[in-house]
Amino acid sequence: MTRFQKLAALTLATALGLVTIGVIVRATDSGLGCPDWPLCHGQLIPPLDDSKAWIEWIHRTVAVVIGFEILALAILAVRDYRDRPSILWPALGTVGLVGFQAWLGRETVRLGNSGESVTAHLAAALALVALLVYLTIRAGYPARIGGRGASQRFTLLAAFTAAVTFALLLFGSHVTATSSALVFPDWPLMNGTLIPELSDVTAANVLHRWVAAIVGLIVATLAVVAWRTQRDHPTLVRLAVGAAVLFAIQVVIGGAQVVTKLAEWTQTLHLALGAVIWAMLTGLTVTSYYTARVGVGTGSGEVAGADPGTSTGPRTRGESIRAYIALTKPRIIELLLVTTVPAMVLATRALPESAGGVDWADWGALVFWTMLGGTLAAGSANAINCYLDRDIDQLMARTRRRPLPAHQVEPERAVIFGLALGVLSFGVMAWFVNLTAAFLTLLAIGFYVVVYTMLLKRTTPQNIVIGGAAGALPPVIGWAAVTGSVGLPALLLFALVFYWTPPHFWALSLRIRKDYAAAGVPMLPVVKGIPETTRQIGLYTVLMVAISLVLWAVARMGAIYLGAAVVLGAVFLWQAYGLWRRGSSEEASTAGAIRLYKFSISYLSLLFLAIALDALVLIPV
């Protein structure tokens, strides 16, 4: 190890120790042991008989030590790695991040350990840990990494697992900040059930447990995939399996918190293990990325037929910007966001009357940040999808002009771009909206990338049915952005978009079925033929229209929505029936599919517009 690596590893260990001490501060209620900052009771050394002041003082002292370590790390980076931007700039970035962390620490004291400030303080600490993990690992690889490299599929799964683990840690911090850790006396059940009633008192605890269950499944899946596909890279297997084992232990410790009534050792060990798991998963992601970069040939997880090639690159900066924008598939983003704002308008009716009506200025800001976060999330998923599908995109006339098949963007840069957009989307949603919406946004990205693109698209004709869940999440995210939870109307909005997706997409696939056949993608028209596809379109249309009418009853919608649902649904059914009736004629079915595809876009847009208008009429202002 170089001296830079040794110092980075030492700083990382100190940062993890600081996170642990921070938990002790919280568990012992020592956060205000030193009510002023940066001094403690107006002096450098706290009173000898004040244990809480000493715990907080130790926490601050270790933070100062990390500050000096970070400065030394930045100086070493300037001296030893000034010609390596991938190390130099992140090392300098740690200086800004530790300064921001210190400011958050001061604000936490000033605000009396408010829930938001405590959670933000932890988030910044975990971000610093991740950056230090990156620097420690990156310094061990060559300055320039050339060659074709291997697929980054496993890296994407590891990155998604790390992201949802980070979200889980923030949910846990929110539970502590809201003093809701013991609202349920039992574990793993909650008042004897897995689905208790959500309220302002119980919501944080319930969501934390539900999210923990989801993340646990994802971590276990990552370990299994690593064990099956990464045997040639023992470090990756050890990190993935080790994280899964520690996660299981952490879950048990979480239960022990309830049993022991929040004993100090359980709180400390619970979050300390969480920080270590986060560091391991971050390390796994970085190691997997650079292992694939230095690898040659195909190997486990390589995309068959992919041609990473050497990008010729756009000639101007404007062309480069347009190429990266094209990676995000803006037209798809527009369609996804059409369902978000109307769901937010409808959710506003679900706010308690004690809220005193709607503050439209705050509501407008919430819409803006939700739309921005959703746009970044959809762009992230689409950019990563372009990377994963670059081999089949070059085989289809409809997609061969996309930036990767056209060699306008290098594949590795497309991956980094997609991941960066995902990180930004989560940050926007968590900071400006709420954690529930942020976690659902992460799930939407992960479901589209991992479940649909990586697992289903090339293996089953039901790919768009199951994978359509990702595109059905925006209205749920919009609902959660307003209410902080997920209600029954939000689930019906999800079902509406979920059952709309197959008729919409299968109509398109009827028109371009030859492209899918050439690329070997088992879309329904390719595998089952035109008559079966048109029959399935008709059946899913019936379900979609039925759900739209159920929504009217459950969400207590008015005449505007009912009229739109009936008229638009009748037209959709008529067109789907006509397509089904002409299914044996290839020429007629293609023409009918094009009409249905275009109308399906109008149907979704107009129906959700009706939801918004209907809700606005009934909202008391």
Coordinates of C-alpha atoms in Angstrom, one line a residue:
M1 CA 0.0 0.0 0.0
T2 CA 1.1 3.5 -0.8
R3 CA 1.3 6.2 2.0
F4 CA -1.8 7.7 0.5
Q5 CA -3.7 4.4 0.7
K6 CA -2.6 3.9 4.3
L7 CA -3.7 7.4 5.3
A8 CA -7.0 7.0 3.5
A9 CA -7.7 3.6 5.2
L10 CA -6.8 5.2 8.6
T11 CA -9.1 8.1 8.0
L12 CA -11.9 5.7 6.9
A13 CA -11.4 3.7 10.2
T14 CA -11.6 7.0 12.1
A15 CA -14.7 8.0 10.3
L16 CA -16.4 4.7 11.1
G17 CA -15.4 5.2 14.7
L18 CA -16.8 8.7 14.7
V19 CA -20.2 7.4 13.5
T20 CA -20.1 4.8 16.3
I21 CA -19.3 7.5 18.9
G22 CA -22.1 9.6 17.4
V23 CA -24.5 6.8 18.2
I24 CA -23.3 6.7 21.7
V25 CA -23.9 10.4 22.0
R26 CA -27.5 9.9 20.8
A27 CA -28.1 6.7 22.9
T28 CA -26.9 8.4 26.1
D29 CA -28.8 11.6 25.3
S30 CA -25.5 13.5 25.4
G31 CA -26.0 15.6 22.3
L32 CA -26.5 18.7 24.3
G33 CA -23.9 17.8 26.9
C34 CA -22.0 20.7 25.5
P35 CA -24.8 23.2 24.8
D36 CA -22.4 25.6 23.0
W37 CA -20.1 25.2 20.0
P38 CA -17.2 24.8 19.4
L39 CA -16.4 25.2 23.2
C40 CA -18.1 23.1 25.9
H41 CA -19.7 25.1 28.7
G42 CA -17.5 28.0 27.6
Q43 CA -14.2 26.1 28.0
L44 CA -11.9 23.8 26.0
I45 CA -12.1 20.9 28.6
P46 CA -15.6 20.0 30.0
P47 CA -16.2 19.6 33.8
L48 CA -14.7 16.4 35.1
D49 CA -18.0 15.3 36.7
D50 CA -20.2 15.8 33.7
S51 CA -20.2 12.4 31.8
K52 CA -22.5 13.6 29.1
A53 CA -20.4 16.6 28.4
W54 CA -17.3 14.3 28.1
I55 CA -19.1 11.9 25.6
E56 CA -20.0 14.9 23.4
W57 CA -16.5 16.3 23.8
I58 CA -14.9 13.1 22.7
H59 CA -17.2 13.1 19.7
R60 CA -16.1 16.6 18.7
T61 CA -12.5 15.8 19.4
V62 CA -12.5 12.8 17.1
A63 CA -14.2 15.0 14.5
V64 CA -11.3 17.4 14.8
V65 CA -8.8 14.6 14.3
I66 CA -10.6 13.5 11.1
G67 CA -10.4 17.1 9.9
F68 CA -6.6 17.0 10.2
E69 CA -6.5 13.6 8.6
I70 CA -8.6 14.9 5.7
L71 CA -6.3 17.9 5.2
A72 CA -3.3 15.6 5.2
L73 CA -5.0 13.4 2.7
A74 CA -5.7 16.3 0.4
I75 CA -2.1 17.5 0.6
L76 CA -0.8 14.0 -0.2
A77 CA -3.2 13.9 -3.2
V78 CA -1.8 17.2 -4.5
R79 CA 1.8 16.0 -4.0
D80 CA 1.5 12.4 -5.3
Y81 CA -1.5 12.4 -7.6
R82 CA -1.8 15.8 -9.1
D83 CA -1.8 14.1 -12.5
R84 CA -4.7 11.8 -11.6
P85 CA -8.0 13.7 -11.5
S86 CA -9.9 10.5 -10.4
I87 CA -8.0 10.8 -7.1
L88 CA -7.1 14.4 -6.8
W89 CA -10.5 15.9 -7.1
P90 CA -12.3 13.5 -4.8
A91 CA -9.5 14.0 -2.2
L92 CA -10.1 17.7 -2.4
G93 CA -13.8 17.1 -2.2
T94 CA -13.4 15.4 1.2
V95 CA -12.1 18.7 2.6
G96 CA -15.4 20.5 1.5
L97 CA -17.5 17.6 2.8
V98 CA -15.8 17.5 6.2
G99 CA -16.3 21.2 6.5
F100 CA -20.0 20.8 5.6
Q101 CA -20.2 18.0 8.2
A102 CA -18.7 20.4 10.9
W103 CA -21.3 23.0 9.9
L104 CA -24.1 20.5 10.2
G105 CA -22.7 19.5 13.7
R106 CA -23.0 23.1 14.8
E107 CA -26.5 23.4 13.4
T108 CA -27.5 20.2 15.2
V109 CA -26.5 21.8 18.5
R110 CA -28.1 25.1 17.7
L111 CA -31.4 23.4 16.7
G112 CA -31.4 21.3 19.8
N113 CA -30.8 17.9 18.0
S114 CA -33.9 18.3 15.8
G115 CA -34.8 15.2 13.7
E116 CA -34.0 16.8 10.4
S117 CA -30.5 18.0 11.5
V118 CA -29.6 14.7 13.1
T119 CA -30.5 12.8 9.9
A120 CA -28.7 15.2 7.7
H121 CA -25.6 14.9 10.0
L122 CA -25.6 11.2 9.6
A123 CA -26.2 11.3 5.9
A124 CA -23.1 13.6 5.4
A125 CA -21.0 11.3 7.6
L126 CA -22.0 8.3 5.5
A127 CA -21.2 10.2 2.3
L128 CA -17.7 10.9 3.8
V129 CA -17.3 7.2 4.5
A130 CA -18.2 6.4 0.9
L131 CA -15.7 8.9 -0.5
L132 CA -12.9 7.6 1.7
V133 CA -13.7 4.0 0.6
Y134 CA -13.5 5.1 -3.0
L135 CA -10.1 6.8 -2.5
T136 CA -8.7 3.8 -0.6
I137 CA -9.6 1.4 -3.4
R138 CA -9.0 3.7 -6.4
A139 CA -5.4 4.4 -5.4
G140 CA -4.7 0.7 -5.7
Y141 CA -5.5 0.6 -9.4
P142 CA -3.5 1.9 -12.3
A143 CA -3.7 5.5 -13.3
R144 CA -5.1 4.7 -16.7
I145 CA -7.3 1.7 -17.4
G146 CA -7.6 0.8 -21.0
G147 CA -8.9 -2.3 -22.9
R148 CA -12.4 -3.5 -23.6
G149 CA -13.2 -4.4 -20.0
A150 CA -16.0 -6.7 -18.8
S151 CA -19.7 -6.0 -18.2
Q152 CA -20.7 -3.7 -15.3
R153 CA -23.9 -5.7 -14.7
F154 CA -22.8 -6.9 -11.2
T155 CA -21.5 -3.4 -10.4
L156 CA -25.0 -2.0 -11.1
L157 CA -26.6 -4.5 -8.8
A158 CA -24.0 -3.7 -6.1
A159 CA -24.6 0.0 -6.5
F160 CA -28.4 -0.4 -6.2
T161 CA -27.9 -2.5 -3.0
A162 CA -25.6 0.2 -1.5
A163 CA -28.1 2.9 -2.4
V164 CA -31.1 1.2 -0.7
T165 CA -28.9 0.4 2.3
F166 CA -28.1 4.1 2.6
A167 CA -31.8 4.9 2.5
L168 CA -32.5 2.3 5.2
L169 CA -29.9 3.9 7.5
L170 CA -31.6 7.3 7.0
F171 CA -35.0 5.7 7.8
G172 CA -33.5 4.3 11.0
S173 CA -32.1 7.7 12.0
H174 CA -35.6 9.2 11.4
V175 CA -37.1 6.6 13.7
T176 CA -34.8 7.7 16.5
A177 CA -35.2 11.4 15.7
T178 CA -39.0 11.1 16.0
S179 CA -38.7 9.0 19.3
S180 CA -40.9 6.3 17.7
A181 CA -38.5 3.3 18.2
L182 CA -40.8 1.8 20.9
V183 CA -44.2 2.6 19.6
F184 CA -44.7 -1.2 19.1
P185 CA -43.8 -3.4 22.1
D186 CA -43.3 -6.5 19.9
W187 CA -40.9 -7.6 17.2
P188 CA -40.8 -8.5 14.3
L189 CA -44.6 -8.0 14.4
M190 CA -46.1 -4.6 15.1
N191 CA -49.0 -4.9 17.6
G192 CA -49.4 -8.5 16.5
T193 CA -49.6 -7.8 12.8
L194 CA -47.3 -7.1 9.8
I195 CA -49.5 -4.4 8.5
P196 CA -50.5 -2.0 11.3
E197 CA -52.5 1.2 10.9
L198 CA -50.3 4.1 9.8
S199 CA -50.5 7.3 11.8
D200 CA -48.2 10.2 12.6
V201 CA -46.9 8.3 15.6
T202 CA -46.3 4.9 14.0
A203 CA -45.4 5.8 10.4
A204 CA -41.7 6.2 10.9
N205 CA -41.3 2.9 12.7
V206 CA -43.5 0.9 10.3
L207 CA -41.8 2.3 7.2
H208 CA -38.4 1.5 8.7
R209 CA -39.3 -2.1 9.3
W210 CA -40.9 -2.5 5.9
V211 CA -37.9 -1.0 4.2
A212 CA -35.6 -3.2 6.2
A213 CA -37.4 -6.3 4.9
I214 CA -37.1 -5.1 1.3
V215 CA -33.4 -4.2 1.7
G216 CA -32.7 -7.5 3.4
L217 CA -34.0 -9.4 0.3
I218 CA -31.9 -7.2 -2.0
V219 CA -28.8 -7.8 0.1
A220 CA -29.4 -11.5 0.2
T221 CA -29.9 -11.5 -3.6
L222 CA -26.7 -9.7 -4.1
A223 CA -24.8 -12.3 -2.0
V224 CA -26.3 -15.1 -4.1
V225 CA -25.5 -13.5 -7.4
A226 CA -21.9 -12.8 -6.2
W227 CA -21.5 -16.5 -5.1
R228 CA -22.8 -17.7 -8.4
T229 CA -21.2 -15.3 -10.9
Q230 CA -18.1 -13.8 -9.3
R231 CA -16.1 -16.9 -8.2
D232 CA -13.1 -15.7 -10.1
H233 CA -13.0 -12.6 -7.9
P234 CA -12.9 -13.8 -4.3
T235 CA -12.8 -10.2 -2.9
L236 CA -16.2 -9.4 -4.4
V237 CA -17.7 -12.7 -3.0
R238 CA -16.3 -12.0 0.4
L239 CA -17.7 -8.5 0.5
A240 CA -21.1 -9.4 -0.7
V241 CA -21.5 -12.5 1.5
G242 CA -20.0 -10.6 4.5
A243 CA -22.5 -7.8 4.1
A244 CA -25.4 -10.2 4.0
V245 CA -24.2 -11.9 7.2
L246 CA -23.7 -8.6 9.0
F247 CA -27.1 -7.5 7.8
A248 CA -28.7 -10.6 9.3
I249 CA -26.9 -9.8 12.6
Q250 CA -28.0 -6.2 12.4
V251 CA -31.6 -7.3 12.1
V252 CA -31.4 -9.3 15.2
I253 CA -29.8 -6.4 17.0
G254 CA -32.6 -4.2 15.8
G255 CA -35.1 -6.6 17.5
A256 CA -32.9 -6.6 20.6
Q257 CA -33.5 -2.8 20.8
V258 CA -37.2 -3.4 21.3
V259 CA -36.7 -6.3 23.7
T260 CA -34.2 -4.3 25.8
K261 CA -36.2 -1.1 25.7
L262 CA -33.4 0.7 23.7
A263 CA -30.4 -0.4 25.7
E264 CA -27.4 1.7 24.9
W265 CA -25.3 -1.2 23.6
T266 CA -28.1 -2.3 21.1
Q267 CA -28.4 1.2 19.7
T268 CA -24.7 1.6 19.3
L269 CA -24.1 -1.8 17.7
H270 CA -27.1 -1.5 15.4
L271 CA -26.0 1.7 13.7
A272 CA -22.3 0.8 13.9
L273 CA -23.0 -2.4 12.0
G274 CA -25.1 -0.4 9.5
A275 CA -22.2 1.9 8.8
V276 CA -19.8 -1.0 8.3
I277 CA -22.3 -2.7 5.9
W278 CA -22.6 0.6 4.0
A279 CA -18.8 0.8 3.8
M280 CA -18.6 -2.8 2.6
L281 CA -21.3 -2.4 -0.1
T282 CA -19.7 0.9 -1.3
G283 CA -16.3 -0.9 -1.4
L284 CA -17.9 -3.8 -3.3
T285 CA -19.4 -1.4 -5.9
V286 CA -16.1 0.4 -6.5
T287 CA -14.0 -2.8 -6.5
S288 CA -16.5 -4.4 -8.9
Y289 CA -16.3 -1.4 -11.2
Y290 CA -12.5 -1.3 -11.5
T291 CA -12.2 -5.1 -11.6
A292 CA -14.5 -5.0 -14.7
R293 CA -12.5 -2.1 -16.1
V294 CA -9.2 -3.9 -16.0
G295 CA -10.7 -7.2 -17.1
V296 CA -10.6 -8.4 -20.7
G297 CA -12.8 -10.8 -22.6
T298 CA -16.3 -11.7 -21.6
G299 CA -16.3 -13.4 -18.3
S300 CA -19.2 -13.7 -15.9
G301 CA -22.0 -11.3 -16.6
E302 CA -20.6 -10.0 -19.9
V303 CA -23.2 -8.7 -22.3
A304 CA -23.2 -11.1 -25.2
G305 CA -22.5 -9.4 -28.5
A306 CA -21.8 -6.0 -26.9
D307 CA -19.3 -3.8 -28.7
P308 CA -17.9 -1.4 -26.2
G309 CA -15.5 -0.1 -28.9
T310 CA -13.7 3.2 -28.8
S311 CA -16.1 6.1 -29.0
T312 CA -15.4 8.5 -31.8
G313 CA -17.2 11.1 -29.6
P314 CA -19.2 14.1 -30.7
R315 CA -17.3 16.8 -32.4
T316 CA -18.6 19.7 -30.3
R317 CA -19.6 20.3 -26.7
G318 CA -23.2 20.9 -27.9
E319 CA -23.3 17.5 -29.6
S320 CA -21.9 15.9 -26.5
I321 CA -24.6 17.5 -24.3
R322 CA -27.3 16.4 -26.8
A323 CA -25.9 12.8 -26.8
Y324 CA -26.1 12.6 -23.0
I325 CA -29.6 14.1 -23.0
A326 CA -30.6 11.4 -25.5
L327 CA -29.4 8.7 -23.1
T328 CA -32.1 9.8 -20.7
K329 CA -34.9 9.2 -23.3
P330 CA -36.7 12.5 -22.7
R331 CA -40.0 11.4 -24.4
I332 CA -40.3 8.5 -22.0
I333 CA -39.7 10.8 -19.1
E334 CA -42.5 13.1 -20.2
L335 CA -44.9 10.2 -20.2
L336 CA -43.9 9.1 -16.7
L337 CA -44.2 12.5 -15.2
V338 CA -47.7 13.0 -16.6
T339 CA -49.0 10.7 -13.9
T340 CA -47.1 12.3 -11.0
V341 CA -48.6 15.8 -10.6
P342 CA -52.3 14.6 -10.8
A343 CA -51.5 12.0 -8.1
M344 CA -50.1 14.9 -5.9
V345 CA -53.3 16.9 -6.5
L346 CA -55.4 14.0 -5.5
A347 CA -53.3 13.2 -2.5
T348 CA -53.7 16.8 -1.3
R349 CA -57.3 15.9 -0.6
A350 CA -56.1 13.3 1.8
L351 CA -54.3 15.8 4.1
P352 CA -55.9 16.2 7.5
E353 CA -58.2 19.1 7.9
S354 CA -56.1 20.3 10.8
A355 CA -53.5 21.3 8.2
G356 CA -55.6 24.4 7.6
G357 CA -56.0 24.2 3.9
V358 CA -53.5 24.1 1.1
D359 CA -50.5 26.5 1.1
W360 CA -50.1 26.7 -2.6
A361 CA -46.7 28.3 -2.5
D362 CA -45.2 25.4 -0.5
W363 CA -47.2 23.0 -2.7
G364 CA -45.8 24.4 -5.8
A365 CA -42.2 24.1 -4.5
L366 CA -43.0 20.4 -3.5
V367 CA -44.2 19.8 -7.1
F368 CA -41.1 21.3 -8.5
W369 CA -38.7 19.2 -6.4
T370 CA -40.7 16.1 -7.0
M371 CA -40.7 16.6 -10.7
L372 CA -37.0 17.3 -10.7
G373 CA -36.2 14.2 -8.7
G374 CA -38.5 12.1 -10.9
T375 CA -36.9 13.4 -14.0
L376 CA -33.4 12.6 -12.7
A377 CA -34.5 9.2 -11.6
A378 CA -36.1 8.3 -15.0
G379 CA -33.0 9.7 -16.7
S380 CA -30.8 7.5 -14.5
A381 CA -32.8 4.3 -15.3
N382 CA -32.9 5.1 -19.0
A383 CA -29.2 5.9 -19.3
I384 CA -28.3 2.6 -17.5
N385 CA -30.8 0.8 -19.7
C386 CA -29.0 2.2 -22.8
Y387 CA -25.8 0.8 -21.5
L388 CA -27.2 -2.7 -20.8
D389 CA -29.1 -2.9 -24.1
R390 CA -26.4 -1.4 -26.3
D391 CA -25.8 -4.7 -28.1
I392 CA -29.4 -5.2 -29.1
D393 CA -29.9 -1.5 -29.8
Q394 CA -27.4 -1.7 -32.7
L395 CA -29.5 -4.6 -34.2
M396 CA -32.8 -2.7 -34.3
A397 CA -33.6 0.0 -36.8
R398 CA -35.5 2.0 -34.2
T399 CA -32.6 2.2 -31.8
R400 CA -29.4 1.9 -33.7
R401 CA -29.0 5.7 -33.7
R402 CA -29.0 6.0 -30.0
P403 CA -25.7 7.4 -28.5
L404 CA -24.1 4.1 -27.6
P405 CA -24.7 2.2 -30.8
A406 CA -23.7 5.3 -32.7
H407 CA -20.5 5.5 -30.6
Q408 CA -21.2 9.1 -29.5
V409 CA -20.7 8.2 -25.8
E410 CA -18.4 5.6 -24.2
P411 CA -20.2 2.8 -22.4
E412 CA -18.3 3.3 -19.2
R413 CA -19.2 7.0 -19.1
A414 CA -22.9 6.1 -19.8
V415 CA -22.8 3.9 -16.6
I416 CA -21.3 6.6 -14.5
F417 CA -23.7 9.2 -15.9
G418 CA -26.7 7.0 -15.1
L419 CA -25.4 6.3 -11.6
A420 CA -24.7 10.0 -10.9
L421 CA -28.2 10.9 -12.0
G422 CA -29.6 8.3 -9.6
V423 CA -27.6 9.7 -6.7
L424 CA -28.8 13.2 -7.5
S425 CA -32.4 12.1 -7.7
F426 CA -32.3 10.4 -4.3
G427 CA -30.6 13.5 -2.8
V428 CA -33.2 15.8 -4.2
M429 CA -36.1 13.6 -3.1
A430 CA -34.7 13.0 0.4
W431 CA -33.7 16.6 1.1
F432 CA -36.5 18.5 -0.5
V433 CA -39.4 16.0 -0.4
N434 CA -39.3 13.1 2.1
L435 CA -37.6 9.8 2.7
T436 CA -40.5 7.7 1.7
A437 CA -40.7 9.3 -1.8
A438 CA -36.9 9.0 -2.1
F439 CA -36.9 5.3 -1.3
L440 CA -39.8 4.6 -3.8
T441 CA -37.7 6.5 -6.4
L442 CA -34.8 4.2 -5.7
L443 CA -37.1 1.2 -6.1
A444 CA -38.3 2.5 -9.4
I445 CA -34.8 2.8 -10.7
G446 CA -33.8 -0.6 -9.4
F447 CA -36.9 -2.3 -10.7
Y448 CA -36.5 -0.9 -14.2
V449 CA -32.7 -1.6 -14.3
V450 CA -32.4 -4.9 -12.4
V451 CA -35.8 -6.7 -12.7
Y452 CA -36.9 -5.5 -16.1
T453 CA -33.7 -4.9 -18.1
M454 CA -31.3 -7.4 -16.6
L455 CA -33.6 -10.2 -15.6
L456 CA -36.8 -10.2 -17.7
K457 CA -36.4 -8.4 -21.0
R458 CA -34.4 -11.2 -22.7
T459 CA -35.9 -14.2 -20.9
T460 CA -39.7 -14.0 -21.0
P461 CA -42.6 -12.6 -23.1
Q462 CA -44.1 -11.4 -19.8
N463 CA -41.2 -8.9 -19.4
I464 CA -43.3 -5.8 -20.0
V465 CA -46.1 -7.0 -17.7
I466 CA -43.9 -7.5 -14.6
G467 CA -41.4 -4.8 -15.6
G468 CA -44.2 -2.3 -16.0
A469 CA -44.3 -1.9 -12.3
A470 CA -41.3 0.5 -12.6
G471 CA -43.3 2.8 -14.8
A472 CA -46.4 2.5 -12.6
L473 CA -44.5 3.9 -9.5
P474 CA -44.5 7.7 -10.4
P475 CA -48.1 8.3 -9.2
V476 CA -47.3 6.4 -5.9
I477 CA -44.2 8.6 -5.5
G478 CA -46.3 11.7 -6.1
W479 CA -48.8 10.6 -3.5
A480 CA -46.0 9.8 -1.0
A481 CA -44.4 13.2 -1.7
V482 CA -47.5 14.9 -0.4
T483 CA -48.6 12.6 2.4
G484 CA -45.4 10.8 3.4
S485 CA -47.1 7.4 3.1
V486 CA -48.9 5.2 0.6
G487 CA -52.7 5.1 0.6
L488 CA -55.2 2.9 -1.1
P489 CA -55.9 5.4 -3.9
A490 CA -52.2 5.5 -4.6
L491 CA -52.2 1.7 -5.0
L492 CA -55.1 2.0 -7.4
L493 CA -53.3 4.6 -9.4
F494 CA -50.3 2.2 -9.5
A495 CA -52.6 -0.6 -10.7
L496 CA -54.2 1.7 -13.4
V497 CA -50.8 2.5 -14.9
F498 CA -49.6 -1.1 -14.4
Y499 CA -52.5 -2.5 -16.5
W500 CA -52.2 0.3 -19.0
T501 CA -48.6 -0.6 -19.8
P502 CA -49.1 -4.0 -21.6
P503 CA -51.7 -2.7 -24.1
H504 CA -49.6 0.4 -24.7
F505 CA -46.3 -1.4 -25.2
W506 CA -47.6 -4.4 -27.0
A507 CA -49.3 -2.1 -29.5
L508 CA -45.9 -0.6 -30.2
S509 CA -44.2 -4.0 -30.3
L510 CA -46.7 -5.2 -33.0
R511 CA -45.4 -2.5 -35.2
I512 CA -41.7 -3.2 -34.6
R513 CA -41.9 -7.0 -34.0
K514 CA -39.4 -7.6 -36.8
D515 CA -36.8 -5.5 -34.9
Y516 CA -37.4 -7.5 -31.7
A517 CA -37.1 -10.8 -33.6
A518 CA -33.8 -9.7 -35.2
A519 CA -32.5 -8.8 -31.8
G520 CA -33.7 -12.0 -30.1
V521 CA -35.9 -10.2 -27.6
P522 CA -38.9 -12.5 -26.7
M523 CA -41.6 -9.8 -26.9
L524 CA -45.1 -11.3 -27.0
P525 CA -45.7 -10.8 -30.8
V526 CA -42.5 -12.5 -31.5
V527 CA -43.1 -15.5 -29.2
K528 CA -46.9 -15.9 -29.4
G529 CA -47.8 -14.3 -32.6
I530 CA -50.2 -11.5 -33.6
P531 CA -53.6 -13.1 -32.7
E532 CA -52.5 -13.9 -29.2
T533 CA -51.0 -10.5 -28.7
T534 CA -54.2 -8.7 -29.8
R535 CA -56.2 -11.0 -27.5
Q536 CA -54.0 -10.1 -24.5
I537 CA -54.2 -6.4 -25.4
G538 CA -58.0 -6.7 -25.2
L539 CA -58.0 -8.6 -21.9
Y540 CA -55.6 -6.1 -20.2
T541 CA -57.7 -3.2 -21.5
V542 CA -60.8 -4.6 -19.8
L543 CA -58.9 -4.8 -16.5
M544 CA -57.5 -1.3 -16.9
V545 CA -60.9 0.2 -17.5
A546 CA -62.4 -1.7 -14.6
I547 CA -59.7 -0.3 -12.3
S548 CA -60.3 3.2 -13.5
L549 CA -63.9 2.9 -12.4
V550 CA -62.9 1.3 -9.0
L551 CA -60.7 4.4 -8.5
W552 CA -63.7 6.6 -8.9
A553 CA -65.5 4.8 -6.1
V554 CA -62.6 4.4 -3.7
A555 CA -61.1 7.8 -4.1
R556 CA -64.5 9.5 -4.0
M557 CA -64.0 11.2 -7.3
G558 CA -66.6 13.4 -8.9
A559 CA -68.4 13.7 -12.2
I560 CA -65.5 15.1 -14.1
Y561 CA -63.4 12.0 -13.6
L562 CA -66.2 9.6 -14.0
G563 CA -67.2 11.1 -17.3
A564 CA -63.6 11.0 -18.6
A565 CA -63.0 7.4 -17.3
V566 CA -66.2 6.2 -19.1
V567 CA -65.7 8.0 -22.4
L568 CA -61.9 7.4 -22.7
G569 CA -62.3 3.8 -21.5
A570 CA -65.0 3.1 -24.1
V571 CA -62.8 4.4 -26.9
F572 CA -59.9 2.4 -25.7
L573 CA -62.1 -0.8 -25.4
W574 CA -63.5 -0.2 -28.9
Q575 CA -60.0 0.2 -30.5
A576 CA -58.7 -2.8 -28.6
Y577 CA -61.7 -4.9 -29.7
G578 CA -61.2 -3.8 -33.3
L579 CA -57.5 -4.8 -33.1
W580 CA -58.4 -8.1 -31.6
R581 CA -61.0 -8.8 -34.3
R582 CA -58.5 -8.0 -37.1
G583 CA -55.7 -9.9 -35.4
S584 CA -55.4 -12.5 -38.1
S585 CA -54.5 -9.9 -40.7
E586 CA -50.9 -8.7 -40.4
E587 CA -51.4 -5.5 -42.4
A588 CA -54.7 -4.5 -40.6
S589 CA -53.3 -5.4 -37.2
T590 CA -50.2 -3.2 -37.8
A591 CA -52.3 -0.2 -38.8
G592 CA -54.7 -0.8 -35.8
A593 CA -51.7 -1.2 -33.4
I594 CA -50.3 2.2 -34.5
R595 CA -53.7 3.9 -33.8
L596 CA -54.1 2.2 -30.5
Y597 CA -50.5 3.0 -29.5
K598 CA -51.0 6.7 -30.2
F599 CA -54.4 6.7 -28.5
S600 CA -53.0 5.0 -25.4
I601 CA -50.8 8.0 -24.8
S602 CA -53.7 10.4 -25.1
Y603 CA -55.8 8.1 -22.8
L604 CA -53.3 8.2 -20.0
S605 CA -52.6 11.9 -20.3
L606 CA -56.3 12.9 -20.5
L607 CA -57.4 10.5 -17.7
F608 CA -54.8 11.9 -15.3
L609 CA -55.7 15.4 -16.3
A610 CA -59.3 14.6 -15.3
I611 CA -58.0 13.3 -12.0
A612 CA -56.3 16.6 -11.3
L613 CA -59.3 18.7 -12.4
D614 CA -61.8 16.6 -10.5
A615 CA -59.6 16.8 -7.3
L616 CA -59.1 20.6 -7.7
V617 CA -62.9 21.1 -7.8
L618 CA -63.3 19.2 -4.6
I619 CA -60.3 20.5 -2.7
P620 CA -61.3 23.0 0.0
V621 CA -59.0 26.0 -0.2

